mmCIF file of N, CA and C in Angstrom:
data_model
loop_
_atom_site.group_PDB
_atom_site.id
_atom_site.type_symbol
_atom_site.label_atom_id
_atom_site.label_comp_id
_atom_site.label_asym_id
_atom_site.label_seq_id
_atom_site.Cartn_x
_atom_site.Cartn_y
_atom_site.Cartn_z
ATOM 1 N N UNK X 2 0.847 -1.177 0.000
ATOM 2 C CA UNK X 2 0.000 0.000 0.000
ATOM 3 C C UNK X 2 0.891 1.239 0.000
ATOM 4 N N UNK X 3 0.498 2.553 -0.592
ATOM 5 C CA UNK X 3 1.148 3.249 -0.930
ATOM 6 C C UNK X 3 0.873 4.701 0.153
ATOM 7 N N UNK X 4 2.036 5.047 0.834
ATOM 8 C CA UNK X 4 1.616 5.558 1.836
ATOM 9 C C UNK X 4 1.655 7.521 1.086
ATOM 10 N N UNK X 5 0.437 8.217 1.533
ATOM 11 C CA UNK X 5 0.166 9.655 0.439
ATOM 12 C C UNK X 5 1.203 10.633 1.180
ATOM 13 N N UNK X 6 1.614 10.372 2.467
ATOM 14 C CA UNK X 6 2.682 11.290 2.678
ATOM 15 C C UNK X 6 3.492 10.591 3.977
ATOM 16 N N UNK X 7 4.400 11.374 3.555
ATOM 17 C CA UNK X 7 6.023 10.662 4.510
ATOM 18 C C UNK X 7 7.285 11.009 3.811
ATOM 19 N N UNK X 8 8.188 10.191 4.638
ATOM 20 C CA UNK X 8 9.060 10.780 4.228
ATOM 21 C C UNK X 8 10.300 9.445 4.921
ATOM 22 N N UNK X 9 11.590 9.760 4.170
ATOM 23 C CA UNK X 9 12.763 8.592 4.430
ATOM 24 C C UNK X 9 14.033 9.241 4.524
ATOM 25 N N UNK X 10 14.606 8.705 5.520
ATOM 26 C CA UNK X 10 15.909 9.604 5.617
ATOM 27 C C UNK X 10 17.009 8.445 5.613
ATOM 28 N N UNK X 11 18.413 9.194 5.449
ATOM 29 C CA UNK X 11 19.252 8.186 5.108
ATOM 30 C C UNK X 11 20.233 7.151 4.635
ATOM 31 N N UNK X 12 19.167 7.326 2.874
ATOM 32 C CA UNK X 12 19.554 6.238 2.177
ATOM 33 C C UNK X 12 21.292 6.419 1.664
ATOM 34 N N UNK X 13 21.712 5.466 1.509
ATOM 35 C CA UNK X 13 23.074 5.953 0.992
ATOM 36 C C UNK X 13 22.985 5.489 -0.434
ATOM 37 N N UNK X 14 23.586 6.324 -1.297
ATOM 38 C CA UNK X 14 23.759 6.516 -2.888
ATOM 39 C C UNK X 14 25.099 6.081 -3.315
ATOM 40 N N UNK X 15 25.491 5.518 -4.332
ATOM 41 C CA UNK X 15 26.790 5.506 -4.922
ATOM 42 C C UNK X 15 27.297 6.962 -5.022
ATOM 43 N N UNK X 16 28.572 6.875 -4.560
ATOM 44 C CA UNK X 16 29.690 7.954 -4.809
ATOM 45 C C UNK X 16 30.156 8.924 -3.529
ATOM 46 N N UNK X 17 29.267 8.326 -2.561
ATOM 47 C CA UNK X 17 29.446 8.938 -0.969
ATOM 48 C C UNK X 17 28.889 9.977 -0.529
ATOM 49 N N UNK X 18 27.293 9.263 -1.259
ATOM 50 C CA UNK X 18 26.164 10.709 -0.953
ATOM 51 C C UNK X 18 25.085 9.970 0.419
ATOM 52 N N UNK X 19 24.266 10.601 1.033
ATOM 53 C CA UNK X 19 23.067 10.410 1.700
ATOM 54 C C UNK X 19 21.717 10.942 1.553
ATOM 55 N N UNK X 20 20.718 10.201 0.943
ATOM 56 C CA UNK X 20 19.734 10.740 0.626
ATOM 57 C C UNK X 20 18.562 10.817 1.586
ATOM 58 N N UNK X 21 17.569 12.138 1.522
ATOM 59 C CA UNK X 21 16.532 11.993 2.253
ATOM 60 C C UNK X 21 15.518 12.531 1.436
ATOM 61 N N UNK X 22 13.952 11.858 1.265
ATOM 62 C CA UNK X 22 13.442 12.066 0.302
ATOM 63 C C UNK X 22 11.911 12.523 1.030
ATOM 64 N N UNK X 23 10.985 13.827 0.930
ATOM 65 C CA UNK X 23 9.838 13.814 1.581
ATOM 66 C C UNK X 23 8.904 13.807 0.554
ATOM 67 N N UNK X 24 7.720 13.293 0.561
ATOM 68 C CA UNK X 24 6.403 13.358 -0.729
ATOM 69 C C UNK X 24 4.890 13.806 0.413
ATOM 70 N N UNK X 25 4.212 14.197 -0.564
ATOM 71 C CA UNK X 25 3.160 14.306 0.014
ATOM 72 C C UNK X 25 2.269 14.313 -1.148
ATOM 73 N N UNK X 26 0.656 13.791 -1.084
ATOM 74 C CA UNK X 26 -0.225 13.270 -2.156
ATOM 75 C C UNK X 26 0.323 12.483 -2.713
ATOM 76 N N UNK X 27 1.313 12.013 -2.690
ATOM 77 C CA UNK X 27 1.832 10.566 -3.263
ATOM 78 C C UNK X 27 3.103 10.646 -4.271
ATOM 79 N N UNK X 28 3.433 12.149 -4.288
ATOM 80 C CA UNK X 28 4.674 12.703 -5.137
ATOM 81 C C UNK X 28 6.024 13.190 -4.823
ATOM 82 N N UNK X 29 6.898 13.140 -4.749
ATOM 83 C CA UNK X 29 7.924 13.754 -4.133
ATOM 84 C C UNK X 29 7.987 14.973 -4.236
ATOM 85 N N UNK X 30 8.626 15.836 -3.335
ATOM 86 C CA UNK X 30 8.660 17.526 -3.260
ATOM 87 C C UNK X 30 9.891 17.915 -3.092
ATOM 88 N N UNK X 31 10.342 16.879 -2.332
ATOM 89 C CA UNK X 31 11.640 17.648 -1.452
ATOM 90 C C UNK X 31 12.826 16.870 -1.265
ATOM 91 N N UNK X 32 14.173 16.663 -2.045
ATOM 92 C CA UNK X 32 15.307 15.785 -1.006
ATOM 93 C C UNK X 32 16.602 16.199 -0.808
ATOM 94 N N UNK X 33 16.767 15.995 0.114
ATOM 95 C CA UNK X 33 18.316 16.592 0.701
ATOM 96 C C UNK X 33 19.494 15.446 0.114
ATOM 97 N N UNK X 34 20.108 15.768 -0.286
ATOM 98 C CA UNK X 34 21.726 15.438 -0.036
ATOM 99 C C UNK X 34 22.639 15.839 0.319
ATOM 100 N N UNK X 35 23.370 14.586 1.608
ATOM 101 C CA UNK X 35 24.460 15.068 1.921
ATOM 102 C C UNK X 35 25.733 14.660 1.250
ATOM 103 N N UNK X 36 26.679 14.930 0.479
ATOM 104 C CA UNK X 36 27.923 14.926 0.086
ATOM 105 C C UNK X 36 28.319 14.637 1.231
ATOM 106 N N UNK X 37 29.582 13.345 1.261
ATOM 107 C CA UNK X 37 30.120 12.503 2.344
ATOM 108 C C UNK X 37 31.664 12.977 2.032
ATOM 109 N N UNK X 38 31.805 13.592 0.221
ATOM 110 C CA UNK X 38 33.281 13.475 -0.223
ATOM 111 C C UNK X 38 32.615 14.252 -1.453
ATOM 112 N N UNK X 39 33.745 15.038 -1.861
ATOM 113 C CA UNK X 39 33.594 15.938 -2.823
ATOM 114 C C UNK X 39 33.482 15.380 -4.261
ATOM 115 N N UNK X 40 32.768 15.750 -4.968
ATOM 116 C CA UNK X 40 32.686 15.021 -6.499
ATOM 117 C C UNK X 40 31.815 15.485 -6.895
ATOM 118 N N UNK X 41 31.140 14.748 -7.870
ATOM 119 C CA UNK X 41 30.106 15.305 -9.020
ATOM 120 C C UNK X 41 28.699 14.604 -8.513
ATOM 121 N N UNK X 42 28.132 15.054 -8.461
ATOM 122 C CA UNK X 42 26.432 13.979 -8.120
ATOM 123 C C UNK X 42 25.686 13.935 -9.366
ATOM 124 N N UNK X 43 24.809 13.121 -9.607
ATOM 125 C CA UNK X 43 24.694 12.871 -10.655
ATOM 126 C C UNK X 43 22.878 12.215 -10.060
ATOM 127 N N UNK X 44 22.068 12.850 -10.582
ATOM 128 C CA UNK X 44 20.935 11.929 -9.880
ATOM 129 C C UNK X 44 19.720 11.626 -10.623
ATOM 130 N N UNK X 45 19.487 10.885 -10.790
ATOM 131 C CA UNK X 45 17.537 11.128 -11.393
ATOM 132 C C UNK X 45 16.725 11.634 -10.555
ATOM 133 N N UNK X 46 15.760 12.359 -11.248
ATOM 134 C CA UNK X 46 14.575 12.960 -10.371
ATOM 135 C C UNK X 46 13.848 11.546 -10.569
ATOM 136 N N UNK X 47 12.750 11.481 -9.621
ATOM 137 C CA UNK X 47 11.859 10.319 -9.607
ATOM 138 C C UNK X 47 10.571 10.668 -10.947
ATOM 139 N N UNK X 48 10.348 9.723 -11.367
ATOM 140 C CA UNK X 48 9.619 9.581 -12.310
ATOM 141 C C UNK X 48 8.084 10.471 -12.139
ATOM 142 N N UNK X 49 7.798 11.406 -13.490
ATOM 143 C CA UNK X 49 6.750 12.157 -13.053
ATOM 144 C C UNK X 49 7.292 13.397 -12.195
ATOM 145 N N UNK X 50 8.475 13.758 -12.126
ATOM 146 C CA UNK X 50 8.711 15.077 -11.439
ATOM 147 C C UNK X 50 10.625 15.080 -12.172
ATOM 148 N N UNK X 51 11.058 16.637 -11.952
ATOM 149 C CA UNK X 51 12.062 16.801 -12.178
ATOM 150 C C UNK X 51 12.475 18.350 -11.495
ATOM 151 N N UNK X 52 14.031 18.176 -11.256
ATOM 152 C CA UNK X 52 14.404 18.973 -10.469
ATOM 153 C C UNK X 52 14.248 20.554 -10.759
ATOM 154 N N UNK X 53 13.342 21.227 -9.995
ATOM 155 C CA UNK X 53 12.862 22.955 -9.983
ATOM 156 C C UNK X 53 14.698 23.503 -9.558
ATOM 157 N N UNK X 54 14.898 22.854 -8.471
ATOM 158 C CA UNK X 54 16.705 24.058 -8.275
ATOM 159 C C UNK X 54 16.987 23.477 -7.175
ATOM 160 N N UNK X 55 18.429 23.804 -6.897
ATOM 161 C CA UNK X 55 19.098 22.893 -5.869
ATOM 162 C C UNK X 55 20.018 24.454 -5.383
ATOM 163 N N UNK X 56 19.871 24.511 -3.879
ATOM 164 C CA UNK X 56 20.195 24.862 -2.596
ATOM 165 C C UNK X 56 21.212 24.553 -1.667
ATOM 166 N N UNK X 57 22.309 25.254 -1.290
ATOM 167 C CA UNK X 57 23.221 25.225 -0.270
ATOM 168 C C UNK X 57 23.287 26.193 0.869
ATOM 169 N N UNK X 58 22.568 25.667 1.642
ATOM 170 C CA UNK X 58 22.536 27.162 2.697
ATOM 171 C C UNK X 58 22.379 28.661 2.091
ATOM 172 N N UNK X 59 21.182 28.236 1.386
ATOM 173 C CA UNK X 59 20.356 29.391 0.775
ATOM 174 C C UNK X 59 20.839 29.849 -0.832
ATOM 175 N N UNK X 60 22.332 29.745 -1.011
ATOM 176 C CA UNK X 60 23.000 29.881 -2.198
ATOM 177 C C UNK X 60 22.236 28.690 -3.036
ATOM 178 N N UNK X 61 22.183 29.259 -4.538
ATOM 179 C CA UNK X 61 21.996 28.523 -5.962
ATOM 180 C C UNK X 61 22.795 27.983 -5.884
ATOM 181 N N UNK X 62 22.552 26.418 -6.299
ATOM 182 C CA UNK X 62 23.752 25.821 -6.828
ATOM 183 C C UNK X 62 23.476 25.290 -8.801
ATOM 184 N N UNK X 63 24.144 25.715 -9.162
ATOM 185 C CA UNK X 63 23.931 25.586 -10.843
ATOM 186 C C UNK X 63 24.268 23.842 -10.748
ATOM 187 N N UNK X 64 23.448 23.190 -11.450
ATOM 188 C CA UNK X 64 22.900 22.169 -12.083
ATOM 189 C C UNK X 64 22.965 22.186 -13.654
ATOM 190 N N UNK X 65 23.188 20.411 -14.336
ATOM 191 C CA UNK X 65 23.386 20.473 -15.472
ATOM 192 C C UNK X 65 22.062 19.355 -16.169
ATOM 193 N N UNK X 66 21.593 19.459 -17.008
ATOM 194 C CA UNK X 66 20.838 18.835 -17.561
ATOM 195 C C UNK X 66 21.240 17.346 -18.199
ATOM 196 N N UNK X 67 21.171 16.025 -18.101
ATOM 197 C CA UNK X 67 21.711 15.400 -19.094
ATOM 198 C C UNK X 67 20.924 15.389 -20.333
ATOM 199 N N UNK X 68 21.041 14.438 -21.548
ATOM 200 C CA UNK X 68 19.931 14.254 -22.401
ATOM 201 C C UNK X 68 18.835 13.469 -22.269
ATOM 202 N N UNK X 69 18.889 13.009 -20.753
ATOM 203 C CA UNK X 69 17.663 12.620 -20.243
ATOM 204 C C UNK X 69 17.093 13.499 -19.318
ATOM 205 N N UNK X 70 15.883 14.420 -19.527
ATOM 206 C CA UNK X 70 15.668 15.790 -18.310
ATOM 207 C C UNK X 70 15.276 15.284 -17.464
ATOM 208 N N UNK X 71 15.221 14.128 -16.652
ATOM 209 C CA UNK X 71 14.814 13.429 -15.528
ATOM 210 C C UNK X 71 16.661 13.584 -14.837
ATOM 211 N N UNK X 72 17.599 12.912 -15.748
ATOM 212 C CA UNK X 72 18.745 13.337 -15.070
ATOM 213 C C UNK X 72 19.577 14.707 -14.613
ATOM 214 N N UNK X 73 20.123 14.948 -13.850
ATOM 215 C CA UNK X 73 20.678 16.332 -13.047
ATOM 216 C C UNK X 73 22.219 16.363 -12.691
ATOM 217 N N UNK X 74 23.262 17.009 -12.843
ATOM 218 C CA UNK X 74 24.814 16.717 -12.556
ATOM 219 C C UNK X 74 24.786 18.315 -11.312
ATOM 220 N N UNK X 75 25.693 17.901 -10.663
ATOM 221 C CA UNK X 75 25.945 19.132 -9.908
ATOM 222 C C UNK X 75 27.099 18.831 -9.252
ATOM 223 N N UNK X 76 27.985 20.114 -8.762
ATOM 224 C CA UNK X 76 29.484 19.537 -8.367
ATOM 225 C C UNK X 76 29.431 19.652 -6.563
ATOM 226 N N UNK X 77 29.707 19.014 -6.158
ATOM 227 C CA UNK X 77 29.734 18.771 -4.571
ATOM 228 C C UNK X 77 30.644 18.971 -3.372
ATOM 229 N N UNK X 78 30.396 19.472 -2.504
ATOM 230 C CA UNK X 78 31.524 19.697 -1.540
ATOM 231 C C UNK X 78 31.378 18.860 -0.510
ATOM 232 N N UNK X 79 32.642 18.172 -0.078
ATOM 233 C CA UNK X 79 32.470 16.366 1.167
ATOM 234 C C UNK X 79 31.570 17.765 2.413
ATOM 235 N N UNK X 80 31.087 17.082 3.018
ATOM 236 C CA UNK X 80 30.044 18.073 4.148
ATOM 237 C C UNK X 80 28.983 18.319 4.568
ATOM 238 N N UNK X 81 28.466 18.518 2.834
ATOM 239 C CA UNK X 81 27.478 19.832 3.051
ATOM 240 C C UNK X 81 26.156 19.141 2.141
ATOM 241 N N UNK X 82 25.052 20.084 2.842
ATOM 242 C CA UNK X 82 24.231 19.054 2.243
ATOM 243 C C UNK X 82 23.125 20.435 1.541
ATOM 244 N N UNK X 83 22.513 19.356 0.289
ATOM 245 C CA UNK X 83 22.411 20.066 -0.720
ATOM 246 C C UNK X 83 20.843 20.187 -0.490
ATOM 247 N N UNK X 84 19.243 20.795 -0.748
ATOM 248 C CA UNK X 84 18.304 20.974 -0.871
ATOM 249 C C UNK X 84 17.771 21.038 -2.301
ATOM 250 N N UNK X 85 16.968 20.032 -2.492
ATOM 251 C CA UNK X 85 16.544 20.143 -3.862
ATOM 252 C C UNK X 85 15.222 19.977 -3.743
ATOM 253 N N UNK X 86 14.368 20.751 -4.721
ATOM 254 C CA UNK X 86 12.944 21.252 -4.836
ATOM 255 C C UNK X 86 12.337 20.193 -6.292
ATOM 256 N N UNK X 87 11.413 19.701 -6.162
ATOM 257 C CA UNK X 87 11.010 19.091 -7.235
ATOM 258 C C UNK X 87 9.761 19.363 -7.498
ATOM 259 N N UNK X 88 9.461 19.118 -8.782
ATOM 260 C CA UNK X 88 8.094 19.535 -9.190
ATOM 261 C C UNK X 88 7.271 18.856 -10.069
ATOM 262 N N UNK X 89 6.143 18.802 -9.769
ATOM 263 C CA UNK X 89 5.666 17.363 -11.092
ATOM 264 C C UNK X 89 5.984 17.948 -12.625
ATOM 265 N N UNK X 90 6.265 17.228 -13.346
ATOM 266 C CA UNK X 90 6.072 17.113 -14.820
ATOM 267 C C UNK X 90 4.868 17.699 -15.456
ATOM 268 N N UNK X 91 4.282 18.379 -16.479
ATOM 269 C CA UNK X 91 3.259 18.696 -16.999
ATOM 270 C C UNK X 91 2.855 17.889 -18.176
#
């Protein structure tokens, strides 16, 4: 059963990230990453939504598109954790 709001904290990602993901009505809105080690992140938005902008203690962080617009690149600092806004698809 599919729960319409909640949220998961936690998960660990390839490349020495930590993800936390919140939805509500049954969609995702909101997930943090923390960078464990500096590098490139590289992520899919979840299906049916894609990334509105990504956040570092209030600063923009510029994001790259791949040729899939579900995918997102952004460069990372080991630490710090990133805020990303998502939005459904039209």
């Amino acid at each position: 059963k599919e729960w319409p709001e909640g949220e998961v904290r936690g998960l660990r990602a390839r490349g020495g990230f930590e993800v936390d993901i919140a939805w509500r009505n049954g969609k995702p809105y909101r997930a943090t990453i923390k960078a464990v080690q500096k590098g490139t992140c590289a992520l899919r938005a979840p299906q049916g939504t894609k990334v509105q902008s990504i956040t570092c203690n209030g600063d923009v962080i510029p994001f790259s598109l791949d040729a899939d617009p579900h995918v997102v690149r952004f460069q990372a600092q080991g630490g710090k954790s990133y805020l990303l806004s998502l939005e459904a698809m039209p």
